[in-house]
Short mmCIF file of C-alpha atoms in Angstrom, two decimals:
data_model
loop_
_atom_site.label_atom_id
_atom_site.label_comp_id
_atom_site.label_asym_id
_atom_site.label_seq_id
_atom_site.Cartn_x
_atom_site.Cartn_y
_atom_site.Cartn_z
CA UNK X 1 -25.90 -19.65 16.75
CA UNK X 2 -21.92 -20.76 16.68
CA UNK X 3 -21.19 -24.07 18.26
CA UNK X 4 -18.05 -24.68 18.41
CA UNK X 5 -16.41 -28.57 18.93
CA UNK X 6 -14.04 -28.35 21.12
CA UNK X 7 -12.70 -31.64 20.08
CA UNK X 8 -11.82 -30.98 16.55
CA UNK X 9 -11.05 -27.81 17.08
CA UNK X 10 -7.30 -26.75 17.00
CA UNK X 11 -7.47 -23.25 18.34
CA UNK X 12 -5.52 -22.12 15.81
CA UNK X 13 -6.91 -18.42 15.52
CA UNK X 14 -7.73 -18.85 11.89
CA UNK X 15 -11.65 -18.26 12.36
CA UNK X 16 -10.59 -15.16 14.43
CA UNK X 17 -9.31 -13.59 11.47
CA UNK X 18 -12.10 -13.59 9.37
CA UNK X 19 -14.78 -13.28 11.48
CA UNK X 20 -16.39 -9.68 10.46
CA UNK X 21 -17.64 -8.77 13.86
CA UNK X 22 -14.77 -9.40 15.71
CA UNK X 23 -17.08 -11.83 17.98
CA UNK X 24 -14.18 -14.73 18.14
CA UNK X 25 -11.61 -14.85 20.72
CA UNK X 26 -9.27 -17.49 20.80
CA UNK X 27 -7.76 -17.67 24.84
CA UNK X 28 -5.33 -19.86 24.93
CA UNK X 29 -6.40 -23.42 23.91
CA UNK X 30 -9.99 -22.70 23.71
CA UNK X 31 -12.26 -20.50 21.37
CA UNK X 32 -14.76 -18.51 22.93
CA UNK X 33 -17.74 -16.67 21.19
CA UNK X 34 -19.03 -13.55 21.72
CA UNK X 35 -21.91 -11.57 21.77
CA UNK X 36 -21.47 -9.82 18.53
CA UNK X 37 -21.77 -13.28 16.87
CA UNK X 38 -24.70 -13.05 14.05
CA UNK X 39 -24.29 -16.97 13.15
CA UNK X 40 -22.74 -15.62 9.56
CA UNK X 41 -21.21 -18.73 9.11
CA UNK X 42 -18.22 -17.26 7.61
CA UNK X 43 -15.68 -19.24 10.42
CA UNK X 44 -17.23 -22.02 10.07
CA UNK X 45 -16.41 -22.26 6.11
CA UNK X 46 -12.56 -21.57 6.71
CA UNK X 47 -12.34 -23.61 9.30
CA UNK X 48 -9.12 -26.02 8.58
CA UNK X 49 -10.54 -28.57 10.46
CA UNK X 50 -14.56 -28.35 10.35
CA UNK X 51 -14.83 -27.49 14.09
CA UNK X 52 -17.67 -24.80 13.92
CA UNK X 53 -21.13 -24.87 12.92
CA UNK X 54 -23.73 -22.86 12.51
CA UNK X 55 -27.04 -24.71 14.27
CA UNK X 56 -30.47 -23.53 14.63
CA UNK X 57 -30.84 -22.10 18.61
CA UNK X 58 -34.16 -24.50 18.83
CA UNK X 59 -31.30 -27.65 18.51
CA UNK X 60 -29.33 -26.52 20.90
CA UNK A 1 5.16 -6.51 35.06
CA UNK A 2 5.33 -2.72 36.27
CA UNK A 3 1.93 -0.35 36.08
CA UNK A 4 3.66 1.56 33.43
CA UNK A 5 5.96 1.31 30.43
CA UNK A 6 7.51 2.99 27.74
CA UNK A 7 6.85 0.47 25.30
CA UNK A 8 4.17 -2.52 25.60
CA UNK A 9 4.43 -5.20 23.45
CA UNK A 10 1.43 -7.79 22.86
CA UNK A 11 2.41 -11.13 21.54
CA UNK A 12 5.63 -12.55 21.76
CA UNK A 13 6.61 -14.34 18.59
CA UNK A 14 8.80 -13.26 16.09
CA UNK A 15 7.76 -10.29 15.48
CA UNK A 16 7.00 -8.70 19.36
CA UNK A 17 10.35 -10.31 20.41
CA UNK A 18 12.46 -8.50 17.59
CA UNK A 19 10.28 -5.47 19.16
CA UNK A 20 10.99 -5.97 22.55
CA UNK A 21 14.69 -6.89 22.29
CA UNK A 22 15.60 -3.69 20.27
CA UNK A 23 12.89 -1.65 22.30
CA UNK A 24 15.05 -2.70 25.45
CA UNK A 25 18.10 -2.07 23.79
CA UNK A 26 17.39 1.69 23.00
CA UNK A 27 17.00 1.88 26.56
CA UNK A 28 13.22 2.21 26.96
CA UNK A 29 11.32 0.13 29.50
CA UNK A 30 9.77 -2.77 28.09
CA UNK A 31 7.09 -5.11 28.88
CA UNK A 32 6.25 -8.04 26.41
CA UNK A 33 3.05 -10.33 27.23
CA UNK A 34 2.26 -13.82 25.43
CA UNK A 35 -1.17 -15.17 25.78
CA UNK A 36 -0.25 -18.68 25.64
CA UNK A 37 1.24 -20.24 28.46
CA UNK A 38 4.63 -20.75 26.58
CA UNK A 39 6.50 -19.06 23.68
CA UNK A 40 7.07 -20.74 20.68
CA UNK A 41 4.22 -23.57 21.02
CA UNK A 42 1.83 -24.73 19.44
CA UNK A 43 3.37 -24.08 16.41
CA UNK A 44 1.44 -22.89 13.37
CA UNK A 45 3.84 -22.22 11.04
CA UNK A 46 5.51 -24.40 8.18
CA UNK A 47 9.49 -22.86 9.62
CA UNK A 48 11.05 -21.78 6.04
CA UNK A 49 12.91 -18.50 5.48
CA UNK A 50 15.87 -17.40 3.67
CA UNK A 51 19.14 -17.25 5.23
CA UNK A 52 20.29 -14.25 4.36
CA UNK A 53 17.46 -12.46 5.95
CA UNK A 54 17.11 -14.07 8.97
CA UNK A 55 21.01 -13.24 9.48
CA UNK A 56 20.22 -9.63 9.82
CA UNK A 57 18.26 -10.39 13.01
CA UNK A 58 19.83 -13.61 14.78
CA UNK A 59 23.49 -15.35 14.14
CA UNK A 60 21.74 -18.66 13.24
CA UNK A 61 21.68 -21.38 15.53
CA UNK A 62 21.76 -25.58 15.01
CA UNK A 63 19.74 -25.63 17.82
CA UNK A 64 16.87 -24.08 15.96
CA UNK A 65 17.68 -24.63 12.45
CA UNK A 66 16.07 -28.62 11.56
CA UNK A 67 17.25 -28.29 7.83
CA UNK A 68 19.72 -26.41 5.49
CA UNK A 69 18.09 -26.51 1.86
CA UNK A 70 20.00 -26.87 -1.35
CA UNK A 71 16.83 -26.62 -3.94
CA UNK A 72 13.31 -26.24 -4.29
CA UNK A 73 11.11 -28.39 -6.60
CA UNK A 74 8.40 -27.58 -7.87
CA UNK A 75 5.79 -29.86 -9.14
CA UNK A 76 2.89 -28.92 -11.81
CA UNK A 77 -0.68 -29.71 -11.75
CA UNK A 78 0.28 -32.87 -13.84
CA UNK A 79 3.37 -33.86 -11.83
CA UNK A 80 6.48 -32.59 -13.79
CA UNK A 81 8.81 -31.48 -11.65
CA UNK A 82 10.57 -28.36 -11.78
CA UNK A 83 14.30 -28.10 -9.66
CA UNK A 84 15.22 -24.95 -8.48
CA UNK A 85 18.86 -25.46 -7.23
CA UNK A 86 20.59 -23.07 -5.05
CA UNK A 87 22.89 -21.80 -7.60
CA UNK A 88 20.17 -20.27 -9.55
CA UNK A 89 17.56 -19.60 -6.40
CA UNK A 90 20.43 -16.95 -4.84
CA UNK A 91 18.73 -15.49 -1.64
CA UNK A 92 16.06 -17.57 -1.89
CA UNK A 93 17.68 -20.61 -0.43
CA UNK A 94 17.31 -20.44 3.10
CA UNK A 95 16.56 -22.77 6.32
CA UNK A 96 13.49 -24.80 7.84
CA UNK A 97 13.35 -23.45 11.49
CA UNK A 98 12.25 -25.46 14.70
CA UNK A 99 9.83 -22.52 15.91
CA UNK A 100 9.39 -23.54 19.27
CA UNK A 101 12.93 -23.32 20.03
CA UNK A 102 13.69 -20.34 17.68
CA UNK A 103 10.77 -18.26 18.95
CA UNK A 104 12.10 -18.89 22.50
CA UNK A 105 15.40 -17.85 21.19
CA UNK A 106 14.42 -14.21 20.51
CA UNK A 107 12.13 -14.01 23.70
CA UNK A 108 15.13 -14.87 25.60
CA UNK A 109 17.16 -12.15 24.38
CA UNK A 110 14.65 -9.66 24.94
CA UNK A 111 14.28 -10.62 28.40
CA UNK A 112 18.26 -10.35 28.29
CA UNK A 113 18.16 -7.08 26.60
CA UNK A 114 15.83 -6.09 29.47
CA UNK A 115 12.48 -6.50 28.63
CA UNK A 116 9.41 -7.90 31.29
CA UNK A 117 8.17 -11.04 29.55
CA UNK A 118 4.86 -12.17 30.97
CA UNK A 119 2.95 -15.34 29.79
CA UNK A 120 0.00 -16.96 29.97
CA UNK A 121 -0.88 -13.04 30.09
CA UNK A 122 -3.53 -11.88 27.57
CA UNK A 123 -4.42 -8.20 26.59
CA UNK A 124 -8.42 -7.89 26.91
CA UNK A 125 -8.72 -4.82 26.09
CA UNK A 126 -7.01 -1.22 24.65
CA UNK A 127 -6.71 1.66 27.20
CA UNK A 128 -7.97 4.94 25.01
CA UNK A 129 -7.67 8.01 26.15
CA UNK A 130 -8.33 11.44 23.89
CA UNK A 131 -8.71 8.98 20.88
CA UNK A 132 -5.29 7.62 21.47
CA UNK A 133 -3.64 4.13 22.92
CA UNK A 134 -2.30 4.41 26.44
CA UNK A 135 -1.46 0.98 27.15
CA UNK A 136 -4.19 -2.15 27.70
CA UNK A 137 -6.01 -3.82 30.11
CA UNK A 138 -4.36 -7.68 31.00
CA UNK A 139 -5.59 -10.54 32.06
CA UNK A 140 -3.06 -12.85 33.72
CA UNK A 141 -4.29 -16.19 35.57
CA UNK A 142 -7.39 -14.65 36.25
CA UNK A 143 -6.07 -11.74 37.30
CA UNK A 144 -7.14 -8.11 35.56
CA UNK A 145 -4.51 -5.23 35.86
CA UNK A 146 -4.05 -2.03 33.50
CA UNK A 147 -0.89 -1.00 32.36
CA UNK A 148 0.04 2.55 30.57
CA UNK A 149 2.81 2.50 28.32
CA UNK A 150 3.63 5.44 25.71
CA UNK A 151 3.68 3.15 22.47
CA UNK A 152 1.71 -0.39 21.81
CA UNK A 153 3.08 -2.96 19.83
CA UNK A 154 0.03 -5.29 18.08
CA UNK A 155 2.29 -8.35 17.54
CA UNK A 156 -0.50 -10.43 17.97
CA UNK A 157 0.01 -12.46 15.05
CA UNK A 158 -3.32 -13.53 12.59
CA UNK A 159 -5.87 -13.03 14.77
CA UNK A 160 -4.65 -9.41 15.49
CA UNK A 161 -7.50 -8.33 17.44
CA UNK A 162 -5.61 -5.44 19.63
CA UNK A 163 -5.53 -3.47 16.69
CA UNK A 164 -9.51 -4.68 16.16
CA UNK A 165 -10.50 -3.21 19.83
CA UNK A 166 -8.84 0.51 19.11
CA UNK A 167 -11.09 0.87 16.10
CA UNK A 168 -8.79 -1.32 13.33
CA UNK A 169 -10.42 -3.35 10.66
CA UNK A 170 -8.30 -6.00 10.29
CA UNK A 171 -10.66 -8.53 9.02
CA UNK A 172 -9.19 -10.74 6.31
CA UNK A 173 -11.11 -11.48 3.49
CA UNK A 174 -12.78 -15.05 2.82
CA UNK A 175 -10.60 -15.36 -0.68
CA UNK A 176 -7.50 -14.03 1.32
CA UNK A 177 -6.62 -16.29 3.89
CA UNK A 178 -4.94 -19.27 3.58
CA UNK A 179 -6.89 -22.00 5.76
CA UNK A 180 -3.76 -23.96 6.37
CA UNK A 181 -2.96 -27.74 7.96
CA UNK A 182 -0.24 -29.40 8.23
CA UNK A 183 1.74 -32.53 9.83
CA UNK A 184 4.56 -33.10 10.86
CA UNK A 185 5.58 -36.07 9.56
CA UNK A 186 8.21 -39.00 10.52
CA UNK A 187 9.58 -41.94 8.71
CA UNK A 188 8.70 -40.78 5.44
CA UNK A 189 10.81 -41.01 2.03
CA UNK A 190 11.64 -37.65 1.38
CA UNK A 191 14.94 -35.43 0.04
CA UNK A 192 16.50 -33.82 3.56
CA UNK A 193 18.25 -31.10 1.40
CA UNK A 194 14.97 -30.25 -1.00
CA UNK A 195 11.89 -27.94 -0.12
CA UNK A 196 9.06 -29.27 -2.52
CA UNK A 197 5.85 -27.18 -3.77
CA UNK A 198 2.85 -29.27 -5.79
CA UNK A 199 0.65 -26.98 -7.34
CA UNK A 200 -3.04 -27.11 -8.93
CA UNK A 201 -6.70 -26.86 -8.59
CA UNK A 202 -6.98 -30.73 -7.55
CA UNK A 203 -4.32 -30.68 -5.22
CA UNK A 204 -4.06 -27.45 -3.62
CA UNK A 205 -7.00 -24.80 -5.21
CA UNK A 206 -5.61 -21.56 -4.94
CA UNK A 207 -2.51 -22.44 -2.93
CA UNK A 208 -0.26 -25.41 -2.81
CA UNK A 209 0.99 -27.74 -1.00
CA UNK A 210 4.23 -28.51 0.64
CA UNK A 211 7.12 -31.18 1.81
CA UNK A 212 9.64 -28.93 4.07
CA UNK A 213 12.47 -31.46 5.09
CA UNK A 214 12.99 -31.21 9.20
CA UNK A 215 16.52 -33.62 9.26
CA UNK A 216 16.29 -37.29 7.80
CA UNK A 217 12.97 -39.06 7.05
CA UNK A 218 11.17 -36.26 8.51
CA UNK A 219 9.29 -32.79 7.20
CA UNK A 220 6.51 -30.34 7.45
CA UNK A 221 3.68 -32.00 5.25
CA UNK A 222 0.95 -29.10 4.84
CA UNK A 223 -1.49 -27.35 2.78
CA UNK A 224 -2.99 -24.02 2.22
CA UNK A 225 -6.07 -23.35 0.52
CA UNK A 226 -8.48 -20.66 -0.22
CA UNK A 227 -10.95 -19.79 2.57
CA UNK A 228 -13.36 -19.77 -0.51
CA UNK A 229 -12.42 -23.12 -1.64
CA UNK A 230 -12.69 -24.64 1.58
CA UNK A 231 -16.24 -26.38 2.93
CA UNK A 232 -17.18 -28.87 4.65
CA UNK A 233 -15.53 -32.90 3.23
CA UNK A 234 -13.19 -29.86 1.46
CA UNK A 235 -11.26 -28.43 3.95
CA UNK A 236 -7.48 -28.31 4.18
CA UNK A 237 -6.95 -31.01 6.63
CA UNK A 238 -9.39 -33.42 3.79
CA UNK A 239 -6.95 -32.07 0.82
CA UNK A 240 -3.94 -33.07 3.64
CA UNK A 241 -5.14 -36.19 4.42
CA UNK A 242 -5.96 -37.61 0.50
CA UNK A 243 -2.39 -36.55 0.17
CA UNK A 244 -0.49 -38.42 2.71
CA UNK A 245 -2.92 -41.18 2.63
CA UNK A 246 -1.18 -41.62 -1.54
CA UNK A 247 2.16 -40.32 -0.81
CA UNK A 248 3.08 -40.95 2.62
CA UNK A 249 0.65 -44.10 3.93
CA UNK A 250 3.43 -45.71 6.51
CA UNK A 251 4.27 -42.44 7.33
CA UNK A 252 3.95 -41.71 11.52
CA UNK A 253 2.29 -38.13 12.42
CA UNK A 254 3.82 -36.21 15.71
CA UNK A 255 2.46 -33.07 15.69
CA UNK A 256 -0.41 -31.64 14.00
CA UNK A 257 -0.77 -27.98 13.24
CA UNK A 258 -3.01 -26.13 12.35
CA UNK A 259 -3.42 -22.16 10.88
CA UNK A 260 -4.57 -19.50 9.37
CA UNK A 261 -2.24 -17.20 6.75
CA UNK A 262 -3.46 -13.85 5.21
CA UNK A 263 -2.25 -13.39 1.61
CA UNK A 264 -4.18 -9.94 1.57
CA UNK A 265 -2.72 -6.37 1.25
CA UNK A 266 -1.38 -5.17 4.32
CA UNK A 267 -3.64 -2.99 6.04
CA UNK A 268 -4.00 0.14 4.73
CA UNK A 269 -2.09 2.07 7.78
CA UNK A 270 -0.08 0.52 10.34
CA UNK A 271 0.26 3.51 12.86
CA UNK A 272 -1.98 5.04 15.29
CA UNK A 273 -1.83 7.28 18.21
CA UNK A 274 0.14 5.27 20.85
CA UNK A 275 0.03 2.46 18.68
CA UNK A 276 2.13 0.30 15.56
CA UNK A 277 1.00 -2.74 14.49
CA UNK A 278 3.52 -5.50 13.08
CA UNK A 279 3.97 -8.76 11.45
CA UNK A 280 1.15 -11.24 10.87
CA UNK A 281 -1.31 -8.86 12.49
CA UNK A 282 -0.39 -5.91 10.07
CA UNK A 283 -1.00 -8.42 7.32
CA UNK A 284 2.69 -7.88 6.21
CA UNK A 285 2.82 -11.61 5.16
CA UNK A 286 4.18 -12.29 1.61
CA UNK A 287 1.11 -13.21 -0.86
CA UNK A 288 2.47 -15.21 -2.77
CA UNK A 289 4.83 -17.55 -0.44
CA UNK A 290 2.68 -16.55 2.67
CA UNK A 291 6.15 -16.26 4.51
CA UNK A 292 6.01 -13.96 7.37
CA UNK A 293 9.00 -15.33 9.69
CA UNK A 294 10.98 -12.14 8.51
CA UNK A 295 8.72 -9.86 7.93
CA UNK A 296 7.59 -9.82 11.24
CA UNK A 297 11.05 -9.84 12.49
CA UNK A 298 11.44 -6.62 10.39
CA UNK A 299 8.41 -4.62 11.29
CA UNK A 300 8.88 -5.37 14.51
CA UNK A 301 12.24 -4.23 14.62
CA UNK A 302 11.53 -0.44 12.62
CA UNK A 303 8.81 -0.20 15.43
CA UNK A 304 10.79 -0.57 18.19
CA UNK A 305 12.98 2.13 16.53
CA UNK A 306 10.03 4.44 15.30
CA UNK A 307 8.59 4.20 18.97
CA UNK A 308 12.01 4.73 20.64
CA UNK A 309 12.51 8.67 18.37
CA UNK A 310 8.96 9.29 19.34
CA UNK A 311 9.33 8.47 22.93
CA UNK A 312 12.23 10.35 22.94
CA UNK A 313 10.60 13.28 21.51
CA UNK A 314 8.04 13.44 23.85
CA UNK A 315 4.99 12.79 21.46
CA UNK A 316 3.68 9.23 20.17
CA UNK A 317 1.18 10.87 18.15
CA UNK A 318 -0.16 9.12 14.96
CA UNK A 319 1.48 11.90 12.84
CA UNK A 320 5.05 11.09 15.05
CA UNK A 321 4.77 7.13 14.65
CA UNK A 322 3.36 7.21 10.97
CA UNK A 323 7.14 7.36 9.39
CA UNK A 324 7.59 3.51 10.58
CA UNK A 325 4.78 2.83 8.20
CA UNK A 326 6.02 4.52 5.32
CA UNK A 327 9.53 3.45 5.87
CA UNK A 328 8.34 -0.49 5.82
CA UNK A 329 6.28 0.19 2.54
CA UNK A 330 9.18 2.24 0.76
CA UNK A 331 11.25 -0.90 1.88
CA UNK A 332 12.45 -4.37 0.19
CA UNK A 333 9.55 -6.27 1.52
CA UNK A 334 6.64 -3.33 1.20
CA UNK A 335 7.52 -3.53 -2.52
CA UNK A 336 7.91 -7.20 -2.70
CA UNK A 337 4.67 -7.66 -0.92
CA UNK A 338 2.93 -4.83 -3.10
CA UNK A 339 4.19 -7.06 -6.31
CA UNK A 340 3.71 -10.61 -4.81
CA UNK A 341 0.19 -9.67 -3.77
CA UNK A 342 -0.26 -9.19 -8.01
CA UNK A 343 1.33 -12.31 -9.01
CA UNK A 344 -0.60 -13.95 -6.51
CA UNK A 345 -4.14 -12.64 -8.08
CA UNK A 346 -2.14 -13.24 -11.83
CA UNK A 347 -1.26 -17.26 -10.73
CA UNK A 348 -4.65 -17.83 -8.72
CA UNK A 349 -6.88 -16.91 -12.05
CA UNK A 350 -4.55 -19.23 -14.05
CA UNK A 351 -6.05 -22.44 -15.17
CA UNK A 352 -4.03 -25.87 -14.33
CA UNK A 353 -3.38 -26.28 -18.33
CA UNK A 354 -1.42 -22.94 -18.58
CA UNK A 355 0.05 -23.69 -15.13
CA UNK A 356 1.46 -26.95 -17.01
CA UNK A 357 2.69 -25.01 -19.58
CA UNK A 358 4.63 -22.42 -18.07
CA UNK A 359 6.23 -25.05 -15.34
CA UNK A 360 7.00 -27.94 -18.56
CA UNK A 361 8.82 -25.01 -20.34
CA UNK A 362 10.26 -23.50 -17.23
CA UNK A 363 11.46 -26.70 -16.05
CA UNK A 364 13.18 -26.91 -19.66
CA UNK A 365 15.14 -23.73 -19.28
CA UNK A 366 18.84 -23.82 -17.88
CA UNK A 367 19.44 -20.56 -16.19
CA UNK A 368 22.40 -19.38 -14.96
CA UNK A 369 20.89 -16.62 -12.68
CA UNK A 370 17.87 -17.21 -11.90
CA UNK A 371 15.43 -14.10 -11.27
CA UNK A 372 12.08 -13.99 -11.86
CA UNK A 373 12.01 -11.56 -14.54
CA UNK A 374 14.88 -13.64 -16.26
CA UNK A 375 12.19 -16.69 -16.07
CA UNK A 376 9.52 -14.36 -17.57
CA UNK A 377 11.62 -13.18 -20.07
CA UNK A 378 12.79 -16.84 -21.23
CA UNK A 379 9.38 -18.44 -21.11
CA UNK A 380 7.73 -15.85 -23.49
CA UNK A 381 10.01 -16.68 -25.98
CA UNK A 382 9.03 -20.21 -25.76
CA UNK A 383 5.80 -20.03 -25.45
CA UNK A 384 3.67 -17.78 -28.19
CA UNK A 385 0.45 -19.23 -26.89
CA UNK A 386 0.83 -17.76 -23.61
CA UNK A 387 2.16 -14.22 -24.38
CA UNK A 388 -0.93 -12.57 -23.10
CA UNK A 389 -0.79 -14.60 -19.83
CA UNK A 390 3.13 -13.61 -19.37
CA UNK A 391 3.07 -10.45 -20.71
CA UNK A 392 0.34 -9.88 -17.84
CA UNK A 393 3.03 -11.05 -15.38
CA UNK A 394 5.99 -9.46 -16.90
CA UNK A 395 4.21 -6.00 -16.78
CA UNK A 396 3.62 -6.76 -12.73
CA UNK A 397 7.62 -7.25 -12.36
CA UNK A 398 8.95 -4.17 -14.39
#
């Protein structure tokens, strides 16, 4: 699944863009994920700042 | 806000504001709604555009101008510079921009012209009705209320997910956006009058990097990259920070941006039943330069006026709101973006070596009108070991 840290990230909207399944909503100043989300990982690679990652849902 | 409009705009930068205002002006009832809780911030943007266009949509302002630029340089993978002056640039001089104050600006007078503005006031969802857009569902400080209106505007910028919910792929691909970061930077050595551009694979891969003077000893310091170049200890903000850590190390940070720019083709239609989709959520961003200030500012615009005939005529079908997409692809910036978008895939394949070659012989040349095709045309006589390469390019600008 997507974790997303809040503290890096910027909520800039950029991971929203590319995200295939349309499962990324940025509200405001926060970046919420949906349930659509298939842990692709494709957000977290164009992420400008490294604030998502892909974990394992046993980690979590 | 009112339960019904004739024209709903979502998103209220550049390009829903240029929608709004002239919306409002043709005498329709307009609504505009910005998610964020103010216009204009935070910024993700690095503020250029030419003067020339942005005179056809706003008498510009000191206010919301932070630089006037003279010349452009341009710096090659190995660090020879390259001076475009304005003389030789033309229209391509232009201004850096203090967005939150400019995007204001242009909300303001479309809430003069007449339009609703409403922020902190986020569309969740499309209303469809017979396969068509009716208006959309808002959420406003935790309150959810539908309105109807007769045409949508999608100005809601890169993430452009209205246009997503009424059936819209507007995904950009991993190669095609520009994973962007960028500071804003104070007390820094840098030329107030000169926009500056380093390219290469080590500095920027598949996008550059840029110095955009904001008034003395100050600038936009950013970056753009490749989504597929970028990975984790390789991001943009990593390529950013090597940078100013060498070039700018006393240098004092006051905002940091961050933001995501598609150099993509636009999407492939632009128009649907009750709905148009402009600016950075049409993906009518300029490839190459991955400007969008104006082009924005210009779809929104022809929307406003494609909706307003439509409206008028009683039907917003897709078939009645189509000719505002064929009028912005017939248009100056459809056919700039339709040739950029091939340069772009032309300069991204090029190695650094024959990036150093074309900018060391460029920077040799002394034009007196610049043009791209004169450029083209100069280096391949200069340069017999890169004919192929520019005869690729020169066959992209005919």
């Amino acid at each position: 699944m997507l974790q997303v840290h809040r503290d890096i990230c910027g909520y800039c909207g950029c991971c929203v863009s590319v995200c295939p399944e349309g499962a990324l909503e940025l509200i405001d100043a926060y970046l919420a994920v949906e349930d659509g989300c298939t842990g692709c990982g494709i957000c977290a690679k164009v992420c400008p700042l490294g604030a998502l990652e892909v974990v394992d849902e046993g980690k979590v | 806000m009112k339960a019904k409009y004739d024209v709903l705009v979502i998103g209220a930068g550049p390009g829903g504001s240029l929608a709004a205002r002239t919306a409002a002006e043709l005498g329709l009832s307009v609504g505009m709604v910005e998610k964020r809780p103010a216009v204009g911030a935070p910024v993700r943007c690095a503020e250029g555009i030419g003067k020339e266009g942005l005179a056809e949509f706003v008498k510009p302002d000191p206010c919301w101008i932070s630089a006037d630029l003279r010349r452009a340089e341009i710096i090659a993978p190995d660090g020879t510079s390259m001076m475009l002056e304005s003389e030789m640039a033309g229209s391509k001089v232009g201004y850096i921009l203090d967005r939150k104050v400019f995007d204001r600006e242009l909300a303001w007078q479309a809430a003069e012209a007449g339009a609703d503005v409403m922020v902190k006031t986020r569309a969740t969802a499309p209303i469809l009705e017979d396969g068509r857009v009716r208006g959309a569902v808002l959420s406003s400080c935790g309150e959810t209320r539908n309105v109807e209106a007769d045409v949508v505007i999608a100005a809601d910028g890169v993430e452009s997910k209205f246009s997503r919910w009424c059936g819209i792929d507007t995904t950009i691909p991993v190669r095609e956006i520009m994973t962007s970061a960028q500071y804003l930077m104070t007390d820094i050595d840098i030329d107030p009058y000169t926009t500056v551009f380093l390219l290469g694979n080590e500095v920027a891969p598949e996008g550059y990097l840029w110095i955009f003077p904001k008034g003395d000893r100050t600038a936009n310091v950013g970056i753009g990259i490749s989504g597929k170049k970028s990975g984790p200890g390789h991001r943009a903000r990593d390529y950013l920070d090597r940078f100013v850590a060498s070039r700018f190390p006393n240098g004092k940070t006051i905002e940091h941006i961050v933001g995501g720019v598609s150099v993509c083709k636009p999407l492939p239609c632009t128009a649907a039943g009750g709905l148009v989709i402009v600016g950075d959520a049409a993906r009518v961003v300029d490839p190459l330069t991955g400007g969008g200030i104006y082009n924005a500012m210009f779809t929104g615009r022809l929307a406003a006026k494609t909706a307003a005939d439509a409206i008028s005529c009683g039907d917003c079908s897709k078939e009645a709101l189509m000719p505002y997409d064929s009028a912005w692809r017939e248009s100056p910036i459809g056919k700039t973006i339709a040739r950029n978008w091939h340069i772009k895939e032309y300069l991204i394949r090029l190695p650094d070596e024959k990036l150093n070659d074309i900018i060391h012989s460029a920077a040799s040349l002394n034009m007196k009108e610049f043009s791209t095709l004169n450029l083209v045309r100069e280096l391949m006589k200069r340069n017999p070991k890169l004919v192929v390469e520019l005869a690729a390019l020169r066959a992209l600008l005919l």
